[in-house]
mmCIF file of C-alpha atoms and ligand atoms in Angstrom:
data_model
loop_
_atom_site.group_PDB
_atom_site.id
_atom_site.type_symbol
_atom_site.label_atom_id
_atom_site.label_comp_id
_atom_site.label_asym_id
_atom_site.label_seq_id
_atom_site.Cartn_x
_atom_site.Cartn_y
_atom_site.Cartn_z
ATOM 1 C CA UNK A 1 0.000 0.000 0.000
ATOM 2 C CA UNK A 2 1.106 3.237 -0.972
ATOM 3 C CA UNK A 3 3.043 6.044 1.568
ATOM 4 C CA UNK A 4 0.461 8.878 0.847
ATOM 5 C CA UNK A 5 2.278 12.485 0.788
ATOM 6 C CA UNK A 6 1.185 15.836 -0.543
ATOM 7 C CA UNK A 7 2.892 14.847 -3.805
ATOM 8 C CA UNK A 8 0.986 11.285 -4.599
ATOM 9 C CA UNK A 9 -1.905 12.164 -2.527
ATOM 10 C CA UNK A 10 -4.111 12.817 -5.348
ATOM 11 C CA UNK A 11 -2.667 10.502 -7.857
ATOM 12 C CA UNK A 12 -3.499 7.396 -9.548
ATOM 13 C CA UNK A 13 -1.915 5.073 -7.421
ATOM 14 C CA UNK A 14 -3.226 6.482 -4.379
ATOM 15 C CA UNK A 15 -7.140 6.349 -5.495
ATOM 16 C CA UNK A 16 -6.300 2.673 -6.474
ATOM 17 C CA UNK A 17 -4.957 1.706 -3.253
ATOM 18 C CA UNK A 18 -7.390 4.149 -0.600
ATOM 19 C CA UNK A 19 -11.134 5.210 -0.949
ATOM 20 C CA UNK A 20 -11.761 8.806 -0.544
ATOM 21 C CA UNK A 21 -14.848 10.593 -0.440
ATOM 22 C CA UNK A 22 -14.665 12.124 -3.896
ATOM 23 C CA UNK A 23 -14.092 8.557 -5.650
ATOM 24 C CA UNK A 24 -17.220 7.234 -3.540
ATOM 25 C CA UNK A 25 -19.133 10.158 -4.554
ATOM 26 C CA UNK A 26 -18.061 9.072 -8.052
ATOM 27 C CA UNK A 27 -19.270 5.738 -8.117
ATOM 28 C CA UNK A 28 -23.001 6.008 -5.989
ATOM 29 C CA UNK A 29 -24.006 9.679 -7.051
ATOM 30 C CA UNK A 30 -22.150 10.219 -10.839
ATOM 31 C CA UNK A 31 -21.097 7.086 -12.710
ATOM 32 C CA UNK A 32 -19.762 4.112 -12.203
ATOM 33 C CA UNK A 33 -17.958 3.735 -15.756
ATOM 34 C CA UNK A 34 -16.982 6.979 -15.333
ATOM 35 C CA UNK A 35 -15.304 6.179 -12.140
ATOM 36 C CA UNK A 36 -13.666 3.286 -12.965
ATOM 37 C CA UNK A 37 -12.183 5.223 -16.656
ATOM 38 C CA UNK A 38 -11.041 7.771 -13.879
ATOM 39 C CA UNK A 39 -8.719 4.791 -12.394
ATOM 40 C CA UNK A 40 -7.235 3.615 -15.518
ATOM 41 C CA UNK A 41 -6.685 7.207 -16.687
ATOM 42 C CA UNK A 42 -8.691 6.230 -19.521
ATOM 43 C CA UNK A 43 -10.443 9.367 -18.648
ATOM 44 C CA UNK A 44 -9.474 12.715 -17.003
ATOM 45 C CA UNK A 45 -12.051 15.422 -15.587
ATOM 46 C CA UNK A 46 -11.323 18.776 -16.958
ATOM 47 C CA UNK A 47 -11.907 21.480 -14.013
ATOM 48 C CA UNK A 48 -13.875 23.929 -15.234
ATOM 49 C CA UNK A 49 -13.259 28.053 -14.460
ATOM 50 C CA UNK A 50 -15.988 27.964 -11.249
ATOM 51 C CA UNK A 51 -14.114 24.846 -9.829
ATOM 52 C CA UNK A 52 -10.539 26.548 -10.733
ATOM 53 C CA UNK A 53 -11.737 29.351 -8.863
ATOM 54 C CA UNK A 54 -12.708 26.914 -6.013
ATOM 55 C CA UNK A 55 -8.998 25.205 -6.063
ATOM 56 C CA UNK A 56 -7.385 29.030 -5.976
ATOM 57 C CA UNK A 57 -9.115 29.964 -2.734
ATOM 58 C CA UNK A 58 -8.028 26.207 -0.936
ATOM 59 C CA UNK A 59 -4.496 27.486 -2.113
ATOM 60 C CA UNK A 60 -4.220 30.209 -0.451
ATOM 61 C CA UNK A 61 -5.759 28.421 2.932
ATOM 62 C CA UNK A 62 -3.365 25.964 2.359
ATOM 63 C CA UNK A 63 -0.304 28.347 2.091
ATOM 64 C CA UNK A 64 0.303 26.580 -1.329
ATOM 65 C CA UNK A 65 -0.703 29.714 -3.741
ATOM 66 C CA UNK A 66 3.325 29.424 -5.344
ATOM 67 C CA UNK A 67 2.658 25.547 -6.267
ATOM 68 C CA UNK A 68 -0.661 26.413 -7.269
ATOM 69 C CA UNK A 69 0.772 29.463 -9.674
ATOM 70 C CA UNK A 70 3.351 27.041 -11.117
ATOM 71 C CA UNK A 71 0.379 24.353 -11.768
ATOM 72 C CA UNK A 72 -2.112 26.512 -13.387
ATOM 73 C CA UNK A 73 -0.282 29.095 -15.801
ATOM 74 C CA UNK A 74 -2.981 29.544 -17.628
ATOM 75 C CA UNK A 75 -4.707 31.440 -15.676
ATOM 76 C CA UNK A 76 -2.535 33.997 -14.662
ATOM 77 C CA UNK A 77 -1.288 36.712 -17.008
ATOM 78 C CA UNK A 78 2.172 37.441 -17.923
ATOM 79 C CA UNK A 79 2.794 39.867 -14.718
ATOM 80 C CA UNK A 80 1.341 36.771 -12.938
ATOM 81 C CA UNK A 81 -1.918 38.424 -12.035
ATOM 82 C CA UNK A 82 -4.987 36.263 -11.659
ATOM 83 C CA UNK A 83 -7.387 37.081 -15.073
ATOM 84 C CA UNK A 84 -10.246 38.273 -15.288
ATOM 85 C CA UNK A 85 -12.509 35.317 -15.483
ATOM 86 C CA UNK A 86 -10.736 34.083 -11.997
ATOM 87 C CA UNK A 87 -10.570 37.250 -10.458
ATOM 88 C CA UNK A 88 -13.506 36.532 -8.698
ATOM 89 C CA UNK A 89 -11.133 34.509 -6.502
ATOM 90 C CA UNK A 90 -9.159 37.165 -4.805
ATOM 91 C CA UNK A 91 -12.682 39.071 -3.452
ATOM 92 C CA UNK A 92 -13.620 35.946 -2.038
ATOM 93 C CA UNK A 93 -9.968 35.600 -0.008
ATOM 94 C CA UNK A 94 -10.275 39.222 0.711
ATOM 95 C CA UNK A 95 -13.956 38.723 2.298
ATOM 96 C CA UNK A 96 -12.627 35.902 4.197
ATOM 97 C CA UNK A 97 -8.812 37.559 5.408
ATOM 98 C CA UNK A 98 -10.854 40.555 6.757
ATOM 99 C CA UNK A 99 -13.219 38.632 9.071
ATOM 100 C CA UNK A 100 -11.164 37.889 12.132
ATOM 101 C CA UNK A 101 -14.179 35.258 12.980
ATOM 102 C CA UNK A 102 -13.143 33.656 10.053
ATOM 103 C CA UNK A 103 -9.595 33.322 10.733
ATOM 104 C CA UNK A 104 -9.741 31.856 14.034
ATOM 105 C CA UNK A 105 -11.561 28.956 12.466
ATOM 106 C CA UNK A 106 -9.438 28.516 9.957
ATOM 107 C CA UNK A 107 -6.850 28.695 12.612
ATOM 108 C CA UNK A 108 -5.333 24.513 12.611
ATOM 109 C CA UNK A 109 -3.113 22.653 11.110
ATOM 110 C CA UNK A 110 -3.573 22.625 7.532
ATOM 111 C CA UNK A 111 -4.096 19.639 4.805
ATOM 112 C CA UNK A 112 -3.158 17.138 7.295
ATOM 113 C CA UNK A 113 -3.443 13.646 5.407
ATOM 114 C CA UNK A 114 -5.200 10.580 7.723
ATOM 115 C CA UNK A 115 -5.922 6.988 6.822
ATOM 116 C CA UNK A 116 -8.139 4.745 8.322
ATOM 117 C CA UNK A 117 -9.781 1.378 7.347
ATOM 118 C CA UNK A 118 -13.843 1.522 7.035
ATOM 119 C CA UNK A 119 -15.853 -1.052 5.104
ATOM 120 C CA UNK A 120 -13.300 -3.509 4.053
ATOM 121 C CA UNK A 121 -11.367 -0.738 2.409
ATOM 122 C CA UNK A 122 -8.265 1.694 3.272
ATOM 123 C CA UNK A 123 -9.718 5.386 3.073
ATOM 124 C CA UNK A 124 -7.541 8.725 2.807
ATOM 125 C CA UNK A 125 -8.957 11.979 3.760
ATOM 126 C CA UNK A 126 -7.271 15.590 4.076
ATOM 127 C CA UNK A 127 -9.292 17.710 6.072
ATOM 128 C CA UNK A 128 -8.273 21.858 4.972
ATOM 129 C CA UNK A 129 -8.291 22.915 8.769
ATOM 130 C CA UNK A 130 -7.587 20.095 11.590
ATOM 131 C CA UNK A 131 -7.736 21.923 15.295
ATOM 132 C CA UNK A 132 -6.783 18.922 17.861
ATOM 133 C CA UNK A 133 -6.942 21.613 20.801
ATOM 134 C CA UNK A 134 -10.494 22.414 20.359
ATOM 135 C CA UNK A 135 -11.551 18.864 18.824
ATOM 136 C CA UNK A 136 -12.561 20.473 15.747
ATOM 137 C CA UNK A 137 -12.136 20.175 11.673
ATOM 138 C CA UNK A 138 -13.253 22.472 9.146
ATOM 139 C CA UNK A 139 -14.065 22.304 5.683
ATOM 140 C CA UNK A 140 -13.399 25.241 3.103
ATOM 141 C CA UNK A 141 -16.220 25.301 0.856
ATOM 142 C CA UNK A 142 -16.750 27.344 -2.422
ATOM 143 C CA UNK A 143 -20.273 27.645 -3.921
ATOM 144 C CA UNK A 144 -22.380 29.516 -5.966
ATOM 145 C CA UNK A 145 -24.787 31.323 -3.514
ATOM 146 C CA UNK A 146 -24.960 29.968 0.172
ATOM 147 C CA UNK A 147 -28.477 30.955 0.212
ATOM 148 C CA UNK A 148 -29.914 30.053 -2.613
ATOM 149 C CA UNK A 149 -31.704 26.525 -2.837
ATOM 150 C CA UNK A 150 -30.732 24.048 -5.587
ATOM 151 C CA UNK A 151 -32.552 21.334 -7.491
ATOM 152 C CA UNK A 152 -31.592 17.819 -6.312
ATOM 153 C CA UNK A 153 -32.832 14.882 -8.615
ATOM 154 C CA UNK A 154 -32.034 12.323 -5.271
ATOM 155 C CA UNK A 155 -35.064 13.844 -3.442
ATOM 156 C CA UNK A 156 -37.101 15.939 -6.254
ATOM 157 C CA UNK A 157 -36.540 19.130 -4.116
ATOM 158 C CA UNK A 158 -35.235 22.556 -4.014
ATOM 159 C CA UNK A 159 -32.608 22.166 -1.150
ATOM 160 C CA UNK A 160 -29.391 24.046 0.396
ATOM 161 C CA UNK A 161 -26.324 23.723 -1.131
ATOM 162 C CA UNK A 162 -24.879 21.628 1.888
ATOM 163 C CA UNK A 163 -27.576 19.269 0.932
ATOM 164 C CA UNK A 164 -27.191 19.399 -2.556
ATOM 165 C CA UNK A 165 -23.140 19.198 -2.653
ATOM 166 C CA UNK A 166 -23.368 15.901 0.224
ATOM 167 C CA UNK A 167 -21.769 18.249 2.537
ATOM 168 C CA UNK A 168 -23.501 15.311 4.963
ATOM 169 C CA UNK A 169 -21.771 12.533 3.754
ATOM 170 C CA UNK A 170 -17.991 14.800 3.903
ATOM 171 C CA UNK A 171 -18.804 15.609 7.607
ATOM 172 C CA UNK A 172 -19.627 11.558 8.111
ATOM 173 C CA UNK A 173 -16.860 10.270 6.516
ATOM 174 C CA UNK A 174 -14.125 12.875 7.986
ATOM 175 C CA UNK A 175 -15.532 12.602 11.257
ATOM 176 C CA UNK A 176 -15.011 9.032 11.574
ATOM 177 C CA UNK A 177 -11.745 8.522 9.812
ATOM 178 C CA UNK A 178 -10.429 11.420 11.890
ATOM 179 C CA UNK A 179 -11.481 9.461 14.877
ATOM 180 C CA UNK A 180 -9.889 6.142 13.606
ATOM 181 C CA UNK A 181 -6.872 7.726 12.693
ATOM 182 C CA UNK A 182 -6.632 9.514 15.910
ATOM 183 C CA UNK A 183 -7.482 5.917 17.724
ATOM 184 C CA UNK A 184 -10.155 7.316 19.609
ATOM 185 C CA UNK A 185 -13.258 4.905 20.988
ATOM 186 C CA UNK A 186 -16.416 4.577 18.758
ATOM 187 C CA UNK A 187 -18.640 7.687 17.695
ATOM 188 C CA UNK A 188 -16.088 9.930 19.984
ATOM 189 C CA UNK A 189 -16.049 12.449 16.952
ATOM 190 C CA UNK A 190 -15.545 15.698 16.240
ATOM 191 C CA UNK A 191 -17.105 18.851 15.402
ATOM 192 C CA UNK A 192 -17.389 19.344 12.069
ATOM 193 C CA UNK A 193 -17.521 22.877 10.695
ATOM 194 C CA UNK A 194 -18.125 24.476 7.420
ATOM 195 C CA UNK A 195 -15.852 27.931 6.365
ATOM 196 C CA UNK A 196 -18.299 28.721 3.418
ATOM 197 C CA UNK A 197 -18.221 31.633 0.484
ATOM 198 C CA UNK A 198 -19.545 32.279 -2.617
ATOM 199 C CA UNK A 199 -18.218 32.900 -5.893
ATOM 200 C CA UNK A 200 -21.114 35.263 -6.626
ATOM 201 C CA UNK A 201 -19.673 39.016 -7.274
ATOM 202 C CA UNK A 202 -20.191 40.175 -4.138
ATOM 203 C CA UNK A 203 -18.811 37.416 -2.221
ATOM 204 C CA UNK A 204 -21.475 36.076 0.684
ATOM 205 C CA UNK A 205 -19.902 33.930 3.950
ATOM 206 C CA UNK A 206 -20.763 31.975 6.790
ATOM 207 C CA UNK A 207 -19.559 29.537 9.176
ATOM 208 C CA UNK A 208 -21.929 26.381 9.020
ATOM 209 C CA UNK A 209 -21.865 23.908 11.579
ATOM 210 C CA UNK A 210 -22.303 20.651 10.508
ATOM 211 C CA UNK A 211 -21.738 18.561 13.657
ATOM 212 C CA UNK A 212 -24.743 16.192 13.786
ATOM 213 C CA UNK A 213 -24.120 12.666 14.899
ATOM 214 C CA UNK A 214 -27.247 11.443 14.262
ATOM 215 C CA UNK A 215 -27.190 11.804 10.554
ATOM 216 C CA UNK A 216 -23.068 10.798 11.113
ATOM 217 C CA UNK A 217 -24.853 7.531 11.628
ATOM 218 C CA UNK A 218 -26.995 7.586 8.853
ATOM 219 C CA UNK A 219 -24.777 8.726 6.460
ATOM 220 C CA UNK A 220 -22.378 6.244 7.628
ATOM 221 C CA UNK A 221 -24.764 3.289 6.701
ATOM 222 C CA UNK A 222 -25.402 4.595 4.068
ATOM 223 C CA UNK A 223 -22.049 4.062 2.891
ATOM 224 C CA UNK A 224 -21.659 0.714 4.797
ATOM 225 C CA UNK A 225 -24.266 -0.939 1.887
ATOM 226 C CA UNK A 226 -22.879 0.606 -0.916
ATOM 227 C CA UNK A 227 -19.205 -0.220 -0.037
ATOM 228 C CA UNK A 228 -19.287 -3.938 -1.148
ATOM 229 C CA UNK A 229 -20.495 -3.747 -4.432
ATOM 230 C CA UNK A 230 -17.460 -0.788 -5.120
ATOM 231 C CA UNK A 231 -15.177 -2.967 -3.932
ATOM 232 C CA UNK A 232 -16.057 -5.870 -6.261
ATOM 233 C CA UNK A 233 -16.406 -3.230 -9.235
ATOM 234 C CA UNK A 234 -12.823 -1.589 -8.839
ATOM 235 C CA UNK A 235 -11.613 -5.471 -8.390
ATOM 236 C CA UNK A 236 -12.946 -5.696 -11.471
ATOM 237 C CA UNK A 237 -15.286 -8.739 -10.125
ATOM 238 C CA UNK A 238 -18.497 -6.928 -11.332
ATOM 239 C CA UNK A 239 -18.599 -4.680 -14.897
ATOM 240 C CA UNK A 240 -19.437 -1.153 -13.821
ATOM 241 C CA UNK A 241 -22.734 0.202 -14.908
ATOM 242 C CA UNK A 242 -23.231 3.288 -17.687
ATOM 243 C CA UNK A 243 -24.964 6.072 -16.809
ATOM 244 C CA UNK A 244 -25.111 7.226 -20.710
ATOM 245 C CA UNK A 245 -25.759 10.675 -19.756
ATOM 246 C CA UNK A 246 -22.099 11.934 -17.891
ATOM 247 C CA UNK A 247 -19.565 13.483 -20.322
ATOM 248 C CA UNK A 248 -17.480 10.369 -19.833
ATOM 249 C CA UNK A 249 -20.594 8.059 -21.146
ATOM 250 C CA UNK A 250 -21.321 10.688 -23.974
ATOM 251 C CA UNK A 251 -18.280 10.568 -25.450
ATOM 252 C CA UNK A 252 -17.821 6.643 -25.386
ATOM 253 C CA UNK A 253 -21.212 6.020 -26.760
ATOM 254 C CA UNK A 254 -22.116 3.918 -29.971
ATOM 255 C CA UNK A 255 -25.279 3.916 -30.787
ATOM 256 C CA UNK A 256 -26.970 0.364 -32.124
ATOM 257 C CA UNK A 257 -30.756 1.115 -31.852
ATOM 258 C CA UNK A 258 -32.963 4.327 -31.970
ATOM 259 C CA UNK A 259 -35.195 5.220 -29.116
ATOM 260 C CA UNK A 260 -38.930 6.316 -29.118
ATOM 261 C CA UNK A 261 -39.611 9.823 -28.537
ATOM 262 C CA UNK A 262 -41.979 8.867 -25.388
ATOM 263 C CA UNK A 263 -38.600 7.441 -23.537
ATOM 264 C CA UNK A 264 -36.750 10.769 -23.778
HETATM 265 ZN ZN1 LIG B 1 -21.704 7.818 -17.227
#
């Protein structure tokens, strides 16, 4: 089993040895073809401007914005300003460096990787803000609007973005491999905190707490039952379903019959 570092952490190797909550979120909520081109590097995801903006502001939390420069040229100009389509991102650091309420909870040690075995499985997390002193980890988030609701085809509902992004399932996962990999006694997690802003002109903010142990547990099971079946899938024991409708599926798809209108 791979040594994870800062270097491999988000490499091949290392989401073909560990689980992490992005790769889950791959196979149960996107695609599991998708997911499993993703491991072969038969297929790459292409981060659009909004999630480039998103990676920008975790750089500067994480005190990496000169590896971050060096990684993403493109969208800096020559005098190695930030342009214009990303500039977004600097208003949204500046709304967060001024609010000393802010700071102090993103006041921890930063990027810290932890393993921990859940399910059969190793998982790797890195939480952006770990505070052992006060028991606490926090999340960075970037997102549209924090107020406004969003449609979610899971439920058939207009719901927050926390709900809509799975903020739910982060805090469950985190919470208990931070507790594994700490070696602390069963469901004695965490708080579990949410630093959010939006990439909307005017940048909104809020701290969200997330710390509910109740739907921990749910969320948790949740994950239990769908664990065995990605296991056998990345083993390649079981073929991984198409979704035909990701950008992955799209762009592999031959078509041998035609469909009736009605289906559509
Ligand atoms: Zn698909």
């Amino acid at each position: 089993m791979l040594i994870l570092t800062h270097e491999n952490y988000h490499s091949n190797s290392a989401n073909l040895d560990y689980m992490s909550r992005s790769q889950y979120m791959g196979f149960v909520y996107e695609c599991e073809a998708k997911a499993i081109a993703k491991l072969s590097m038969e297929w790459v995801d292409i981060p659009t401007s909004a999630q480039e903006v998103g990676q920008y502001v975790h750089s500067w939390s994480a005190g990496t914005q000169d590896e971050f420069r060096a990684k993403h040229p493109s969208m800096f100009t020559k005098a190695n300003f930030l342009r214009s389509e990303y500039l977004v991102a600097n208003t949204m650091i500046d709304s967060l460096q001024e609010d000393p309420f802010v700071m102090s909870y993103l006041e921890g040690v930063k990027e810290t990787i932890l393993t921990g075995e859940l399910y059969g499985v190793m998982w790797k997390i890195m939480p952006n803000v770990l505070n052992r002193e006060r028991r606490r980890s926090v999340d960075l988030a970037t997102t549209r609007s924090i107020t406004e609701k969003v449609w979610d085809e899971e439920t058939r509902k207009k719901v927050s973005f926390i709900e809509a992004y799975k903020y739910p399932l982060k805090m469950a996962i985190y919470s208990e491999i931070e507790r594994l990999a700490m070696g602390r006694a069963p469901r004695d997690w965490s708080e579990f905190l949410i630093v959010a802003v939006s990439k909307e002109k005017t940048p909104d903010k809020a701290i969200i707490n997330l710390t509910d142990f109740a739907r921990l547990e749910v969320e948790l099971a949740h994950v239990e039952v769908a664990m065995p079946r990605i296991i056998r899938v990345k083993a390649g024991l079981e073929e991984p379903i198409r979704c035909e409708r990701c950008d992955y599926c799209r762009s592999t798809k031959v078509l041998t019959d035609a469909v009736h209108y009605s289906e559509l």
